[in-house]
mmCIF file of C-alpha atoms and ligand atoms in Angstrom:
data_model
loop_
_atom_site.group_PDB
_atom_site.id
_atom_site.type_symbol
_atom_site.label_atom_id
_atom_site.label_comp_id
_atom_site.label_asym_id
_atom_site.label_seq_id
_atom_site.Cartn_x
_atom_site.Cartn_y
_atom_site.Cartn_z
ATOM 1 C CA MET A 42 0.000 0.000 0.000
ATOM 2 C CA ARG A 43 1.191 3.520 -0.790
ATOM 3 C CA SER A 44 2.191 6.241 1.670
ATOM 4 C CA TYR A 45 1.175 9.881 1.315
ATOM 5 C CA SER A 46 2.879 13.177 2.120
ATOM 6 C CA LEU A 47 0.622 16.192 2.402
ATOM 7 C CA ILE A 48 1.262 19.905 2.669
ATOM 8 C CA ALA A 49 -0.919 21.523 5.353
ATOM 9 C CA PRO A 50 -0.949 25.360 5.176
ATOM 10 C CA ALA A 51 -1.706 27.720 8.065
ATOM 11 C CA LYS A 52 -4.483 30.311 7.907
ATOM 12 C CA ILE A 53 -4.869 33.896 9.046
ATOM 13 C CA ASN A 54 -8.088 35.742 9.811
ATOM 14 C CA LEU A 55 -8.496 38.831 7.654
ATOM 15 C CA TYR A 56 -11.747 39.447 9.509
ATOM 16 C CA LEU A 57 -13.303 38.016 12.686
ATOM 17 C CA GLU A 58 -16.577 39.354 14.066
ATOM 18 C CA ILE A 59 -18.389 37.785 17.016
ATOM 19 C CA ILE A 60 -22.146 37.939 16.532
ATOM 20 C CA GLY A 61 -23.653 36.042 19.459
ATOM 21 C CA THR A 62 -23.880 32.818 21.461
ATOM 22 C CA ARG A 63 -25.292 29.853 19.582
ATOM 23 C CA PRO A 64 -27.655 27.300 21.093
ATOM 24 C CA ASP A 65 -24.716 24.808 21.110
ATOM 25 C CA GLY A 66 -22.665 27.195 23.316
ATOM 26 C CA TYR A 67 -20.191 28.143 20.553
ATOM 27 C CA HIS A 68 -20.044 31.652 19.119
ATOM 28 C CA GLU A 69 -21.762 32.642 15.911
ATOM 29 C CA LEU A 70 -19.056 34.260 13.770
ATOM 30 C CA ALA A 71 -18.568 36.192 10.549
ATOM 31 C CA MET A 72 -15.002 35.673 9.333
ATOM 32 C CA ILE A 73 -12.772 35.858 6.321
ATOM 33 C CA LEU A 74 -10.128 33.155 6.355
ATOM 34 C CA GLN A 75 -7.026 33.110 4.215
ATOM 35 C CA SER A 76 -4.436 30.362 3.587
ATOM 36 C CA ILE A 77 -0.787 31.355 3.807
ATOM 37 C CA ASP A 78 2.436 29.850 2.511
ATOM 38 C CA LEU A 79 3.584 28.552 5.893
ATOM 39 C CA SER A 80 2.940 24.831 6.092
ATOM 40 C CA ASP A 81 3.470 21.654 8.039
ATOM 41 C CA GLN A 82 4.156 18.368 6.291
ATOM 42 C CA ILE A 83 2.102 15.323 7.218
ATOM 43 C CA ASP A 84 3.361 11.865 6.208
ATOM 44 C CA ILE A 85 0.899 8.991 6.473
ATOM 45 C CA HIS A 86 2.108 5.396 6.294
ATOM 46 C CA PRO A 87 0.060 2.212 6.601
ATOM 47 C CA ALA A 88 0.831 0.277 9.804
ATOM 48 C CA SER A 89 0.054 -3.416 9.891
ATOM 49 C CA THR A 90 -0.301 -3.294 13.701
ATOM 50 C CA GLY A 91 -3.783 -1.769 13.627
ATOM 51 C CA ASN A 92 -2.617 1.081 15.870
ATOM 52 C CA ILE A 93 -2.687 4.822 15.273
ATOM 53 C CA ARG A 94 0.706 6.329 16.095
ATOM 54 C CA VAL A 95 1.663 9.993 15.874
ATOM 55 C CA TYR A 96 5.231 11.342 15.688
ATOM 56 C CA CYS A 97 6.211 15.007 15.728
ATOM 57 C CA ASN A 98 9.497 16.937 15.626
ATOM 58 C CA HIS A 99 8.132 19.734 17.879
ATOM 59 C CA PRO A 100 8.544 19.307 21.664
ATOM 60 C CA GLN A 101 5.361 21.301 22.473
ATOM 61 C CA VAL A 102 3.120 19.044 20.365
ATOM 62 C CA PRO A 103 1.636 16.052 22.212
ATOM 63 C CA THR A 104 1.610 12.785 20.259
ATOM 64 C CA ASP A 105 -1.029 11.069 22.380
ATOM 65 C CA GLN A 106 -4.804 10.832 21.979
ATOM 66 C CA THR A 107 -5.242 14.549 22.773
ATOM 67 C CA ASN A 108 -3.597 15.549 19.475
ATOM 68 C CA LEU A 109 -6.145 16.547 16.808
ATOM 69 C CA VAL A 110 -4.125 14.452 14.336
ATOM 70 C CA TYR A 111 -4.773 11.378 16.457
ATOM 71 C CA LYS A 112 -8.452 12.311 16.784
ATOM 72 C CA ALA A 113 -8.767 12.708 13.002
ATOM 73 C CA ALA A 114 -7.324 9.220 12.411
ATOM 74 C CA GLU A 115 -9.546 7.788 15.152
ATOM 75 C CA LEU A 116 -12.599 9.430 13.537
ATOM 76 C CA MET A 117 -11.747 7.855 10.159
ATOM 77 C CA ALA A 118 -11.349 4.427 11.816
ATOM 78 C CA LYS A 119 -14.737 4.841 13.521
ATOM 79 C CA GLU A 120 -16.525 6.123 10.405
ATOM 80 C CA PHE A 121 -15.017 3.533 8.048
ATOM 81 C CA PRO A 122 -14.617 0.344 10.117
ATOM 82 C CA LYS A 123 -14.403 -1.908 7.040
ATOM 83 C CA ALA A 124 -11.492 0.070 5.575
ATOM 84 C CA TYR A 125 -9.849 0.115 9.014
ATOM 85 C CA SER A 126 -10.029 -3.666 9.346
ATOM 86 C CA ASN A 127 -8.873 -4.153 5.717
ATOM 87 C CA PHE A 128 -5.980 -1.704 5.744
ATOM 88 C CA GLY A 129 -4.986 -1.607 9.444
ATOM 89 C CA GLY A 130 -3.659 1.356 11.401
ATOM 90 C CA VAL A 131 -1.535 4.336 10.419
ATOM 91 C CA ASP A 132 1.770 5.921 11.376
ATOM 92 C CA ILE A 133 1.514 9.701 11.046
ATOM 93 C CA THR A 134 4.534 11.994 11.149
ATOM 94 C CA VAL A 135 4.008 15.737 11.607
ATOM 95 C CA LYS A 136 6.864 18.009 10.524
ATOM 96 C CA LYS A 137 5.993 21.289 12.261
ATOM 97 C CA ASN A 138 6.831 24.664 10.791
ATOM 98 C CA ILE A 139 3.652 26.500 11.810
ATOM 99 C CA PRO A 140 3.983 28.052 15.299
ATOM 100 C CA VAL A 141 1.812 26.156 17.798
ATOM 101 C CA SER A 142 -1.068 27.717 19.793
ATOM 102 C CA ALA A 143 -0.790 30.786 17.603
ATOM 103 C CA GLY A 144 -4.237 31.442 16.111
ATOM 104 C CA LEU A 145 -2.988 30.052 12.790
ATOM 105 C CA ALA A 146 -5.036 26.799 12.778
ATOM 106 C CA GLY A 147 -1.889 24.662 12.992
ATOM 107 C CA GLY A 148 -3.671 21.752 14.703
ATOM 108 C CA SER A 149 -6.734 22.066 12.471
ATOM 109 C CA THR A 150 -4.739 21.994 9.245
ATOM 110 C CA ASN A 151 -2.856 18.886 10.455
ATOM 111 C CA ALA A 152 -6.184 17.169 11.164
ATOM 112 C CA ALA A 153 -7.495 18.242 7.742
ATOM 113 C CA ALA A 154 -4.430 16.651 6.108
ATOM 114 C CA VAL A 155 -5.007 13.387 8.006
ATOM 115 C CA LEU A 156 -8.629 13.203 6.782
ATOM 116 C CA MET A 157 -7.535 13.763 3.184
ATOM 117 C CA GLY A 158 -4.539 11.447 3.463
ATOM 118 C CA MET A 159 -6.534 8.577 4.957
ATOM 119 C CA ASP A 160 -9.229 9.061 2.317
ATOM 120 C CA LEU A 161 -6.483 8.499 -0.282
ATOM 121 C CA LEU A 162 -4.748 5.698 1.627
ATOM 122 C CA TRP A 163 -7.981 3.769 2.118
ATOM 123 C CA ASP A 164 -9.257 4.619 -1.357
ATOM 124 C CA LEU A 165 -12.570 5.905 0.022
ATOM 125 C CA GLY A 166 -13.278 8.451 -2.718
ATOM 126 C CA LEU A 167 -14.871 10.989 -0.348
ATOM 127 C CA THR A 168 -15.965 14.331 -1.820
ATOM 128 C CA GLN A 169 -14.555 17.611 -0.493
ATOM 129 C CA LEU A 170 -17.936 18.314 1.127
ATOM 130 C CA GLU A 171 -17.919 14.935 2.897
ATOM 131 C CA LEU A 172 -14.392 15.575 4.161
ATOM 132 C CA GLU A 173 -15.426 19.048 5.360
ATOM 133 C CA GLU A 174 -18.389 17.585 7.241
ATOM 134 C CA LEU A 175 -16.119 15.077 8.984
ATOM 135 C CA GLY A 176 -13.675 17.920 9.707
ATOM 136 C CA ALA A 177 -16.350 20.099 11.320
ATOM 137 C CA SER A 178 -16.790 17.500 14.073
ATOM 138 C CA LEU A 179 -13.077 17.869 14.955
ATOM 139 C CA GLY A 180 -12.842 21.673 15.041
ATOM 140 C CA SER A 181 -14.433 24.808 13.600
ATOM 141 C CA ASP A 182 -11.438 25.659 11.354
ATOM 142 C CA VAL A 183 -10.892 22.158 9.915
ATOM 143 C CA PRO A 184 -13.347 22.521 6.975
ATOM 144 C CA PHE A 185 -11.643 25.720 5.832
ATOM 145 C CA CYS A 186 -8.218 24.093 6.091
ATOM 146 C CA ILE A 187 -9.360 21.365 3.672
ATOM 147 C CA ALA A 188 -10.682 23.880 1.136
ATOM 148 C CA GLY A 189 -8.111 26.665 1.645
ATOM 149 C CA GLY A 190 -7.701 29.827 -0.410
ATOM 150 C CA THR A 191 -9.891 32.756 0.600
ATOM 151 C CA ALA A 192 -13.365 32.212 2.062
ATOM 152 C CA ILE A 193 -16.171 33.736 4.090
ATOM 153 C CA ALA A 194 -16.787 31.516 7.122
ATOM 154 C CA THR A 195 -19.966 31.835 9.154
ATOM 155 C CA GLY A 196 -21.802 29.719 11.750
ATOM 156 C CA ARG A 197 -19.137 28.286 14.085
ATOM 157 C CA GLY A 198 -16.683 29.005 11.287
ATOM 158 C CA GLU A 199 -17.494 25.792 9.435
ATOM 159 C CA GLN A 200 -19.958 27.220 6.870
ATOM 160 C CA LEU A 201 -17.849 28.296 3.928
ATOM 161 C CA ALA A 202 -18.445 30.502 0.916
ATOM 162 C CA PRO A 203 -15.333 30.638 -1.289
ATOM 163 C CA LEU A 204 -14.170 34.052 -2.507
ATOM 164 C CA GLN A 205 -11.901 34.962 -5.386
ATOM 165 C CA SER A 206 -8.496 33.849 -4.084
ATOM 166 C CA LEU A 207 -5.984 36.428 -2.922
ATOM 167 C CA ASP A 208 -2.734 35.161 -4.318
ATOM 168 C CA ASN A 209 0.601 36.681 -3.367
ATOM 169 C CA LEU A 210 -0.221 39.339 -0.779
ATOM 170 C CA HIS A 211 3.032 39.806 1.122
ATOM 171 C CA ILE A 212 2.819 39.029 4.818
ATOM 172 C CA VAL A 213 5.135 39.305 7.806
ATOM 173 C CA LEU A 214 4.049 37.161 10.726
ATOM 174 C CA ALA A 215 5.268 37.350 14.321
ATOM 175 C CA LYS A 216 4.742 35.027 17.288
ATOM 176 C CA TYR A 217 6.437 34.696 20.677
ATOM 177 C CA ARG A 218 7.336 31.002 21.000
ATOM 178 C CA SER A 219 6.560 30.798 24.700
ATOM 179 C CA LEU A 220 3.353 32.854 24.581
ATOM 180 C CA GLU A 221 0.066 30.968 24.284
ATOM 181 C CA VAL A 222 -3.486 32.279 24.398
ATOM 182 C CA SER A 223 -6.252 29.840 25.241
ATOM 183 C CA THR A 224 -8.994 30.091 22.610
ATOM 184 C CA PRO A 225 -11.790 29.126 25.075
ATOM 185 C CA TRP A 226 -10.465 31.837 27.455
ATOM 186 C CA ALA A 227 -10.515 34.480 24.701
ATOM 187 C CA TYR A 228 -14.106 33.708 23.677
ATOM 188 C CA LYS A 229 -15.298 33.397 27.282
ATOM 189 C CA THR A 230 -13.723 36.723 28.253
ATOM 190 C CA TYR A 231 -15.206 38.400 25.184
ATOM 191 C CA ARG A 232 -18.644 37.089 26.150
ATOM 192 C CA GLN A 233 -18.236 38.398 29.723
ATOM 193 C CA GLN A 234 -17.239 41.859 28.501
ATOM 194 C CA PHE A 235 -19.283 42.316 25.345
ATOM 195 C CA GLY A 236 -22.060 39.699 25.555
ATOM 196 C CA ILE A 237 -24.526 42.471 26.342
ATOM 197 C CA ASN A 238 -24.265 43.610 22.699
ATOM 198 C CA TYR A 239 -24.776 40.132 21.198
ATOM 199 C CA ILE A 240 -27.526 39.449 18.714
ATOM 200 C CA GLN A 241 -29.821 37.096 20.627
ATOM 201 C CA ASP A 242 -31.889 35.225 18.044
ATOM 202 C CA THR A 243 -30.996 32.842 15.207
ATOM 203 C CA GLU A 244 -32.950 34.976 12.679
ATOM 204 C CA GLY A 245 -30.638 37.838 13.663
ATOM 205 C CA PHE A 246 -27.588 35.585 13.100
ATOM 206 C CA ALA A 247 -28.817 34.685 9.606
ATOM 207 C CA ALA A 248 -29.495 38.336 8.742
ATOM 208 C CA ARG A 249 -25.989 39.367 9.872
ATOM 209 C CA ALA A 250 -24.360 36.518 7.928
ATOM 210 C CA LYS A 251 -26.309 37.521 4.799
ATOM 211 C CA ALA A 252 -25.425 41.219 5.150
ATOM 212 C CA PHE A 253 -21.772 40.288 5.681
ATOM 213 C CA HIS A 254 -21.564 39.005 2.102
ATOM 214 C CA SER A 255 -21.836 42.583 0.780
ATOM 215 C CA GLU A 256 -19.572 44.218 3.393
ATOM 216 C CA GLU A 257 -16.617 46.474 2.465
ATOM 217 C CA MET A 258 -14.006 43.766 3.142
ATOM 218 C CA VAL A 259 -15.762 41.303 0.855
ATOM 219 C CA LYS A 260 -16.005 43.952 -1.883
ATOM 220 C CA ALA A 261 -12.314 44.785 -1.447
ATOM 221 C CA ILE A 262 -11.445 41.093 -1.938
ATOM 222 C CA LEU A 263 -13.673 40.801 -5.002
ATOM 223 C CA ASN A 264 -11.884 43.875 -6.417
ATOM 224 C CA GLN A 265 -8.483 42.478 -5.351
ATOM 225 C CA ASN A 266 -7.824 45.880 -3.769
ATOM 226 C CA THR A 267 -4.891 45.170 -1.435
ATOM 227 C CA GLU A 268 -4.830 48.595 0.235
ATOM 228 C CA LYS A 269 -8.538 48.478 1.014
ATOM 229 C CA ILE A 270 -8.251 44.880 2.305
ATOM 230 C CA ALA A 271 -5.474 46.030 4.638
ATOM 231 C CA GLN A 272 -7.612 48.948 5.889
ATOM 232 C CA GLU A 273 -10.590 46.669 6.556
ATOM 233 C CA LEU A 274 -8.706 44.090 8.683
ATOM 234 C CA HIS A 275 -10.709 43.408 11.839
ATOM 235 C CA ASN A 276 -10.639 41.027 14.800
ATOM 236 C CA ASP A 277 -13.055 41.384 17.738
ATOM 237 C CA LEU A 278 -10.850 39.130 19.901
ATOM 238 C CA GLU A 279 -8.163 41.832 19.928
ATOM 239 C CA LYS A 280 -10.419 43.691 22.390
ATOM 240 C CA VAL A 281 -9.712 41.068 25.061
ATOM 241 C CA VAL A 282 -6.309 39.678 24.038
ATOM 242 C CA LEU A 283 -4.384 42.953 23.517
ATOM 243 C CA PRO A 284 -5.125 44.383 27.006
ATOM 244 C CA ALA A 285 -4.216 41.053 28.658
ATOM 245 C CA TYR A 286 -1.014 40.433 26.620
ATOM 246 C CA PRO A 287 1.146 43.594 26.427
ATOM 247 C CA GLN A 288 3.712 41.829 24.203
ATOM 248 C CA VAL A 289 1.046 41.262 21.551
ATOM 249 C CA LEU A 290 -0.082 44.881 21.790
ATOM 250 C CA GLN A 291 3.529 46.016 21.448
ATOM 251 C CA LEU A 292 3.995 43.907 18.299
ATOM 252 C CA ARG A 293 0.788 45.250 16.845
ATOM 253 C CA GLU A 294 1.903 48.861 17.460
ATOM 254 C CA LEU A 295 5.409 48.217 16.171
ATOM 255 C CA PHE A 296 4.096 46.743 12.908
ATOM 256 C CA ALA A 297 1.750 49.706 12.424
ATOM 257 C CA ARG A 298 4.716 52.130 12.547
ATOM 258 C CA GLN A 299 6.814 50.385 9.855
ATOM 259 C CA THR A 300 7.146 51.835 6.362
ATOM 260 C CA GLY A 301 5.317 49.773 3.745
ATOM 261 C CA VAL A 302 2.864 48.187 6.187
ATOM 262 C CA LEU A 303 -0.616 48.532 4.679
ATOM 263 C CA GLY A 304 -2.408 47.013 7.671
ATOM 264 C CA THR A 305 -1.800 44.796 10.704
ATOM 265 C CA MET A 306 -3.960 42.535 12.881
ATOM 266 C CA MET A 307 -3.855 39.665 15.374
ATOM 267 C CA SER A 308 -4.864 36.316 13.825
ATOM 268 C CA GLY A 309 -7.672 34.259 15.418
ATOM 269 C CA SER A 310 -7.413 34.224 19.211
ATOM 270 C CA GLY A 311 -3.723 35.138 18.902
ATOM 271 C CA PRO A 312 -1.075 35.613 19.937
ATOM 272 C CA SER A 313 0.327 35.741 16.391
ATOM 273 C CA VAL A 314 0.232 39.135 14.678
ATOM 274 C CA PHE A 315 0.543 39.659 10.940
ATOM 275 C CA ALA A 316 1.042 42.637 8.656
ATOM 276 C CA ILE A 317 0.192 43.049 4.985
ATOM 277 C CA ILE A 318 3.164 44.672 3.244
ATOM 278 C CA GLU A 319 3.308 46.389 -0.134
ATOM 279 C CA SER A 320 6.137 44.266 -1.615
ATOM 280 C CA GLN A 321 8.281 41.205 -0.944
ATOM 281 C CA ALA A 322 11.418 43.369 -0.642
ATOM 282 C CA GLN A 323 9.695 45.662 1.876
ATOM 283 C CA ALA A 324 8.455 42.610 3.817
ATOM 284 C CA GLU A 325 12.079 41.502 4.292
ATOM 285 C CA ILE A 326 12.971 45.003 5.519
ATOM 286 C CA VAL A 327 10.020 45.079 7.944
ATOM 287 C CA LYS A 328 11.027 41.674 9.327
ATOM 288 C CA GLN A 329 14.569 42.960 9.885
ATOM 289 C CA GLN A 330 13.329 46.144 11.561
ATOM 290 C CA ILE A 331 11.076 44.206 13.934
ATOM 291 C CA ARG A 332 14.007 41.920 14.758
ATOM 292 C CA GLU A 333 16.213 44.922 15.538
ATOM 293 C CA ALA A 334 13.524 46.497 17.730
ATOM 294 C CA ILE A 335 12.878 43.180 19.560
ATOM 295 C CA PRO A 336 16.121 41.126 19.568
ATOM 296 C CA ASP A 337 14.478 38.538 21.895
ATOM 297 C CA GLN A 338 15.041 35.126 20.243
ATOM 298 C CA ASP A 339 11.722 33.984 21.710
ATOM 299 C CA LEU A 340 10.093 36.042 18.960
ATOM 300 C CA GLU A 341 9.667 34.065 15.723
ATOM 301 C CA LEU A 342 9.324 36.077 12.507
ATOM 302 C CA PHE A 343 8.278 34.846 9.075
ATOM 303 C CA VAL A 344 8.008 36.452 5.657
ATOM 304 C CA THR A 345 5.208 34.666 3.853
ATOM 305 C CA ARG A 346 2.383 35.288 1.363
ATOM 306 C CA THR A 347 -1.230 34.427 0.764
ATOM 307 C CA ILE A 348 -1.917 31.298 -1.322
ATOM 308 C CA LYS A 349 -4.845 29.807 -3.234
ATOM 309 C CA HIS A 350 -4.908 26.285 -1.875
ATOM 310 C CA GLY A 351 -5.610 24.232 1.237
ATOM 311 C CA ILE A 352 -4.290 20.706 1.789
ATOM 312 C CA LYS A 353 -2.408 19.262 -1.154
ATOM 313 C CA ILE A 354 -0.239 16.252 -1.918
ATOM 314 C CA ALA A 355 3.459 17.086 -1.532
HETATM 315 O O1 LIG B 13 -13.916 24.505 17.319
HETATM 316 P P1 LIG B 13 -12.649 24.588 18.096
HETATM 317 O O2 LIG B 13 -12.351 23.331 18.841
HETATM 318 O O3 LIG B 13 -11.496 25.065 17.295
HETATM 319 O O4 LIG B 13 -12.888 25.714 19.191
HETATM 320 C C1 LIG B 13 -12.044 25.892 20.302
HETATM 321 C C2 LIG B 13 -12.783 26.695 21.369
HETATM 322 O O5 LIG B 13 -12.990 28.037 20.889
HETATM 323 C C3 LIG B 13 -14.157 26.189 21.700
HETATM 324 O O6 LIG B 13 -14.107 25.230 22.712
HETATM 325 C C4 LIG B 13 -14.862 27.453 22.168
HETATM 326 O O7 LIG B 13 -14.520 27.754 23.505
HETATM 327 C C5 LIG B 13 -14.248 28.530 21.277
HETATM 328 N N1 LIG B 13 -15.049 28.795 20.065
HETATM 329 C C6 LIG B 13 -16.258 29.456 20.179
HETATM 330 N N2 LIG B 13 -16.999 29.695 19.052
HETATM 331 C C7 LIG B 13 -16.539 29.327 17.830
HETATM 332 C C8 LIG B 13 -15.311 28.670 17.699
HETATM 333 C C9 LIG B 13 -14.586 28.415 18.844
HETATM 334 O O8 LIG B 13 -16.695 29.825 21.269
HETATM 335 N N3 LIG B 13 -17.284 29.592 16.760
#
């Protein structure tokens, strides 16, 4: 039986608006998600033992049953018991490049790659929609990670409407290695502070999601207007994360002062911060200037760009 290597890109949030609390306890969101050229590699090998085993080169990533990669493989085994008994278990190796606990969907994109890889390995012939539905049960960002590119995401984040892809916007990304923000904490704190303004009813959620499709940011993407996209960047979770994490606020302010930065924002629940830069050459300069201003080696910096695809075979 063959083995598969998959490329699993990270995502950034160009837009994240919190609308209300859903009946299932999650938040109703209006987001724009974007794949970037910063990827992990997932290798999937058949294992005759019948076990699921996960290996990873990153010390902060658990390889036990708590890892979303493990859960994705376990879900496939549960959903397709015949294939599991025919083909046996899997050995999955994760080569991490995406910073962990960063708001970049690193875990979700790994899980998305496992679903796609096991579909190929077990010759299941699942459609993208079927894979996305399986992914939604693992995490809100998993369906987007399968599809990739540029998309409006509503509901929990799992309802996707693809947009014209933004290819080649230049990005500088920054993350303190040792800094982690708990996503449940960020949402819970937002609810405590701003829940009073939430839309309360599901009709209201649907109306907001519909209106969002003709918002300025969406128009800017349709027009491929980079400057306008950069001006329209938005993330409600900044309102709780920036005051609680001064290092993230400092990064955000530092980016905003650099020449050539068209816009800057925290991604997801943080603590990664990205900036859209006018050119590749300027992105390299901005990275260098941030490094000079913050020589702390705990700060990881990347020059990257937006891409059109989600999971793909290496
Ligand atoms: O779906 P996922 O497992 O990625 O979500 C992680 C946590 O983020 C959830 O347990 C929840 O606390 C919060 N969340 C939320 N509303 C969403 C997505 C995530 O409250 N739409």
